[in-house]
Amino acid sequence: MKKSVCHNILLSSLIIFSTLIYSCKNTSETKLVYTESDTIKKSVKEKEQGITWTQELESNRLTEKITRSSMKLGSDVAYTKELFKISNTNKAPVYPELFDFGSLDTRNLRNSVRDKLNNFCTSFSGENHSGAETFFSRKYLFNYVFFVNEIETNWKTNFGKEYPKEKNENNTSSKSKENKDEQLETSALFTKWTFGEPFIGSEIMQIPVRFYATCGIIDVTVYLNSSGNNEIYQITIDRWKKV
């Protein structure tokens, strides 16, 4: 009997002792657990302590009110409007643009091609387009005929006025020579024209041309051969605009 009681007492003591050890072990482990937030804060703090910060330069620069008169390029050089001018050697020139037409930069247009276009426009704007066909390649002369026909046919539709050539022919028989010359001058097809930035390829050139009439404008693209005599072989009408 004594032996059994002692055995039970010993067993109970071992169970209580094991429970105490397990509880202490769990308690110590929970104290070693860190949240992710605590870990990041600690890492950032350690990095901040390891960085050597320097004093900022011109700390008052962002709070200063800067004007042209107050700016200095040197101890004895004031910022004046003369220094604000753009030098051609440092910056490319900026050319104007026309709405729905494009840039007016014609630096790449050779003088010989420019003169040929001017002469063509002058002839085409004259009475019955006299001599304009000579600027076209004979091989593509039919394209010139189509272009003239499109201008004459669609003039009234787009501008709301009779084509000037028709007006001249109807009034020629009843006018004196002086009056006829005046009529031809006032009813010239175009008053002026301007060239746009050209596209110049190895075989063709595309040059935008804007014609100005008293009743509107016509934008066209003139196609020329890049080699040989730079003959015109096609003209397309891009847009009409009534004014």
Short mmCIF file of C-alpha atoms in Angstrom, two decimals:
data_model
loop_
_atom_site.label_atom_id
_atom_site.label_comp_id
_atom_site.label_asym_id
_atom_site.label_seq_id
_atom_site.Cartn_x
_atom_site.Cartn_y
_atom_site.Cartn_z
CA MET A 1 0.00 0.00 0.00
CA LYS A 2 2.77 2.44 0.95
CA LYS A 3 4.50 1.68 -2.27
CA SER A 4 1.44 2.52 -4.35
CA VAL A 5 0.86 5.81 -2.55
CA CYS A 6 4.46 6.85 -3.08
CA HIS A 7 4.21 5.99 -6.77
CA ASN A 8 1.10 8.12 -7.21
CA ILE A 9 2.68 11.04 -5.40
CA LEU A 10 5.78 10.82 -7.61
CA LEU A 11 3.69 10.65 -10.78
CA SER A 12 1.64 13.66 -9.79
CA SER A 13 4.79 15.63 -9.04
CA LEU A 14 6.25 14.83 -12.47
CA ILE A 15 3.05 15.96 -14.24
CA ILE A 16 2.98 19.27 -12.35
CA PHE A 17 6.70 19.86 -13.03
CA SER A 18 6.30 19.16 -16.77
CA THR A 19 3.35 21.54 -17.00
CA LEU A 20 5.35 24.31 -15.35
CA ILE A 21 8.31 23.78 -17.72
CA TYR A 22 6.03 23.82 -20.84
CA SER A 23 4.29 26.98 -19.70
CA CYS A 24 7.59 28.75 -19.09
CA LYS A 25 8.87 27.67 -22.51
CA ASN A 26 5.81 29.06 -24.33
CA THR A 27 6.06 32.29 -22.39
CA SER A 28 9.67 32.84 -23.43
CA GLU A 29 8.93 32.12 -27.10
CA THR A 30 6.17 34.70 -27.33
CA LYS A 31 8.55 37.34 -26.05
CA LEU A 32 10.88 36.70 -29.03
CA VAL A 33 8.20 37.30 -31.71
CA TYR A 34 8.41 40.67 -33.61
CA THR A 35 5.80 42.12 -35.91
CA GLU A 36 6.73 43.00 -39.49
CA SER A 37 6.09 46.68 -38.73
CA ASP A 38 8.58 46.68 -35.86
CA THR A 39 11.19 45.02 -38.05
CA ILE A 40 10.83 47.61 -40.86
CA LYS A 41 10.96 50.52 -38.40
CA LYS A 42 14.11 49.14 -36.87
CA SER A 43 15.71 48.66 -40.30
CA VAL A 44 14.86 52.21 -41.39
CA LYS A 45 16.14 53.65 -38.14
CA GLU A 46 19.43 51.79 -38.50
CA LYS A 47 19.85 53.07 -42.08
CA GLU A 48 19.12 56.66 -41.00
CA GLN A 49 21.74 56.43 -38.30
CA GLY A 50 24.24 55.17 -40.87
CA ILE A 51 23.72 58.08 -43.34
CA THR A 52 25.87 61.16 -43.15
CA TRP A 53 23.80 64.22 -44.08
CA THR A 54 25.38 67.38 -45.47
CA GLN A 55 24.20 70.94 -45.16
CA GLU A 56 21.99 72.05 -48.14
CA LEU A 57 23.40 74.56 -50.61
CA GLU A 58 21.58 77.88 -51.06
CA SER A 59 18.80 76.86 -48.70
CA ASN A 60 16.94 80.10 -49.32
CA ARG A 61 16.87 79.73 -53.16
CA LEU A 62 13.33 78.36 -53.37
CA THR A 63 11.92 81.13 -51.21
CA GLU A 64 13.53 83.99 -53.15
CA LYS A 65 11.54 86.07 -55.65
CA ILE A 66 13.55 86.05 -58.90
CA THR A 67 13.10 88.71 -61.60
CA ARG A 68 15.08 89.52 -64.73
CA SER A 69 16.49 92.64 -63.14
CA SER A 70 17.67 90.73 -60.10
CA MET A 71 19.32 87.86 -61.95
CA LYS A 72 23.07 87.93 -62.32
CA LEU A 73 25.22 85.85 -64.66
CA GLY A 74 28.35 86.98 -62.90
CA SER A 75 29.60 89.49 -60.39
CA ASP A 76 29.54 92.27 -63.02
CA VAL A 77 27.07 90.91 -65.60
CA ALA A 78 23.38 91.79 -65.34
CA TYR A 79 20.69 89.69 -67.03
CA THR A 80 19.47 92.02 -69.80
CA LYS A 81 17.21 91.56 -72.82
CA GLU A 82 20.29 91.56 -75.05
CA LEU A 83 21.46 88.32 -73.43
CA PHE A 84 17.99 86.87 -73.96
CA LYS A 85 18.36 86.90 -77.75
CA ILE A 86 18.80 83.55 -79.46
CA SER A 87 22.02 82.93 -81.34
CA ASN A 88 21.68 81.27 -84.75
CA THR A 89 24.76 79.18 -84.02
CA ASN A 90 23.22 77.67 -80.89
CA LYS A 91 19.57 77.23 -81.82
CA ALA A 92 17.85 76.34 -85.08
CA PRO A 93 15.47 78.97 -86.49
CA VAL A 94 11.74 78.51 -85.98
CA TYR A 95 9.61 78.97 -89.10
CA PRO A 96 5.91 79.90 -89.05
CA GLU A 97 3.17 77.44 -89.93
CA LEU A 98 -0.20 77.87 -91.61
CA PHE A 99 -3.24 76.06 -90.29
CA ASP A 100 -4.18 73.04 -92.44
CA PHE A 101 -1.10 73.65 -94.58
CA GLY A 102 2.07 73.10 -92.58
CA SER A 103 5.48 74.66 -92.11
CA LEU A 104 6.80 77.44 -94.36
CA ASP A 105 10.38 76.25 -93.97
CA THR A 106 11.65 76.15 -97.57
CA ARG A 107 15.40 76.15 -96.86
CA ASN A 108 15.77 72.83 -98.70
CA LEU A 109 14.08 74.17 -101.82
CA ARG A 110 16.73 74.93 -104.44
CA ASN A 111 16.54 78.29 -106.16
CA SER A 112 16.16 76.67 -109.58
CA VAL A 113 13.14 74.67 -108.38
CA ARG A 114 11.67 77.71 -106.63
CA ASP A 115 12.00 79.79 -109.79
CA LYS A 116 10.36 77.05 -111.88
CA LEU A 117 7.42 76.86 -109.47
CA ASN A 118 7.02 80.64 -109.43
CA ASN A 119 7.00 80.76 -113.23
CA PHE A 120 4.47 77.94 -113.42
CA CYS A 121 2.16 79.66 -110.90
CA THR A 122 2.44 82.94 -112.81
CA SER A 123 1.53 81.28 -116.10
CA PHE A 124 -1.28 79.23 -114.59
CA SER A 125 -2.78 82.31 -112.96
CA GLY A 126 -2.77 84.22 -116.24
CA GLU A 127 -5.36 84.32 -119.01
CA ASN A 128 -6.27 80.81 -120.20
CA HIS A 129 -3.27 79.45 -118.20
CA SER A 130 -1.10 80.42 -121.14
CA GLY A 131 2.27 78.62 -121.12
CA ALA A 132 1.63 76.65 -117.90
CA GLU A 133 1.61 73.34 -119.74
CA THR A 134 5.25 73.81 -120.79
CA PHE A 135 6.39 73.18 -117.21
CA PHE A 136 4.82 69.72 -117.25
CA SER A 137 6.55 66.58 -118.43
CA ARG A 138 5.20 65.75 -121.89
CA LYS A 139 4.89 62.16 -120.77
CA TYR A 140 2.39 63.18 -118.07
CA LEU A 141 0.67 66.09 -119.82
CA PHE A 142 -2.71 64.41 -119.31
CA ASN A 143 -2.31 65.03 -115.53
CA TYR A 144 -2.11 68.76 -116.24
CA VAL A 145 -5.34 68.58 -118.26
CA PHE A 146 -7.09 66.81 -115.37
CA PHE A 147 -5.83 69.44 -112.92
CA VAL A 148 -7.07 72.36 -115.01
CA ASN A 149 -10.43 70.71 -115.56
CA GLU A 150 -10.85 70.10 -111.80
CA ILE A 151 -10.07 73.74 -111.00
CA GLU A 152 -12.50 75.12 -113.58
CA THR A 153 -15.28 72.63 -112.83
CA ASN A 154 -15.26 72.97 -109.03
CA TRP A 155 -14.58 76.71 -108.75
CA LYS A 156 -18.20 77.81 -108.46
CA THR A 157 -19.14 74.84 -106.27
CA ASN A 158 -16.49 75.71 -103.67
CA PHE A 159 -16.32 79.50 -103.96
CA GLY A 160 -19.88 80.36 -105.00
CA LYS A 161 -18.68 82.57 -107.87
CA GLU A 162 -18.25 82.13 -111.59
CA TYR A 163 -14.87 81.02 -112.81
CA PRO A 164 -12.88 84.17 -113.88
CA LYS A 165 -12.07 82.79 -117.31
CA GLU A 166 -15.78 82.52 -118.18
CA LYS A 167 -16.35 86.10 -117.11
CA ASN A 168 -13.54 87.33 -119.38
CA GLU A 169 -14.84 85.47 -122.44
CA ASN A 170 -18.40 86.77 -122.03
CA ASN A 171 -17.35 90.41 -121.81
CA THR A 172 -14.50 90.53 -124.36
CA SER A 173 -16.58 91.62 -127.40
CA SER A 174 -18.13 94.65 -125.66
CA LYS A 175 -15.01 96.11 -124.06
CA SER A 176 -12.34 98.40 -125.42
CA LYS A 177 -8.70 97.31 -125.22
CA GLU A 178 -8.17 99.42 -122.10
CA ASN A 179 -11.21 97.98 -120.40
CA LYS A 180 -10.26 94.45 -121.44
CA ASP A 181 -6.81 94.83 -119.87
CA GLU A 182 -8.41 96.11 -116.67
CA GLN A 183 -10.89 93.21 -116.65
CA LEU A 184 -8.12 90.64 -117.07
CA GLU A 185 -6.13 92.24 -114.25
CA THR A 186 -9.00 92.36 -111.76
CA SER A 187 -10.19 88.83 -112.60
CA ALA A 188 -6.78 87.08 -112.46
CA LEU A 189 -7.14 83.57 -111.19
CA PHE A 190 -4.83 83.97 -108.19
CA THR A 191 -3.52 87.08 -106.47
CA LYS A 192 -0.52 85.35 -104.85
CA TRP A 193 0.82 81.98 -103.72
CA THR A 194 3.17 80.56 -101.11
CA PHE A 195 5.26 77.40 -100.84
CA GLY A 196 5.40 75.02 -97.89
CA GLU A 197 8.12 72.77 -96.57
CA PRO A 198 9.07 70.32 -99.33
CA PHE A 199 9.65 66.61 -99.16
CA ILE A 200 12.69 65.76 -101.28
CA GLY A 201 13.39 62.13 -102.11
CA SER A 202 15.88 60.46 -104.38
CA GLU A 203 13.39 60.35 -107.29
CA ILE A 204 10.55 62.77 -106.52
CA MET A 205 9.88 66.08 -104.79
CA GLN A 206 6.57 66.97 -103.14
CA ILE A 207 6.00 70.68 -102.62
CA PRO A 208 2.85 72.11 -101.01
CA VAL A 209 1.55 75.28 -102.69
CA ARG A 210 -1.21 77.53 -101.38
CA PHE A 211 -2.95 79.66 -104.02
CA TYR A 212 -4.81 82.80 -102.90
CA ALA A 213 -7.82 83.96 -104.91
CA THR A 214 -10.08 86.91 -104.14
CA CYS A 215 -12.79 84.50 -103.01
CA GLY A 216 -10.76 81.80 -101.24
CA ILE A 217 -7.68 79.63 -101.15
CA ILE A 218 -6.70 76.36 -102.83
CA ASP A 219 -4.04 74.08 -101.37
CA VAL A 220 -2.30 71.75 -103.81
CA THR A 221 0.69 69.42 -103.83
CA VAL A 222 3.05 69.64 -106.79
CA TYR A 223 5.10 66.57 -107.69
CA LEU A 224 8.37 67.02 -109.61
CA ASN A 225 11.20 64.78 -110.72
CA SER A 226 14.22 65.12 -108.45
CA SER A 227 16.62 64.61 -111.34
CA GLY A 228 16.96 66.07 -114.79
CA ASN A 229 14.98 69.24 -115.48
CA ASN A 230 12.78 68.89 -112.37
CA GLU A 231 9.70 68.59 -114.55
CA ILE A 232 6.23 68.60 -112.98
CA TYR A 233 4.36 65.36 -113.54
CA GLN A 234 1.39 65.63 -111.17
CA ILE A 235 -0.64 68.19 -109.19
CA THR A 236 -3.28 67.16 -106.68
CA ILE A 237 -5.81 69.44 -104.98
CA ASP A 238 -5.76 68.98 -101.20
CA ARG A 239 -8.45 71.44 -100.09
CA TRP A 240 -10.61 74.41 -100.98
CA LYS A 241 -11.48 77.15 -98.50
CA LYS A 242 -13.93 79.95 -99.15
CA VAL A 243 -13.24 83.35 -97.59
#
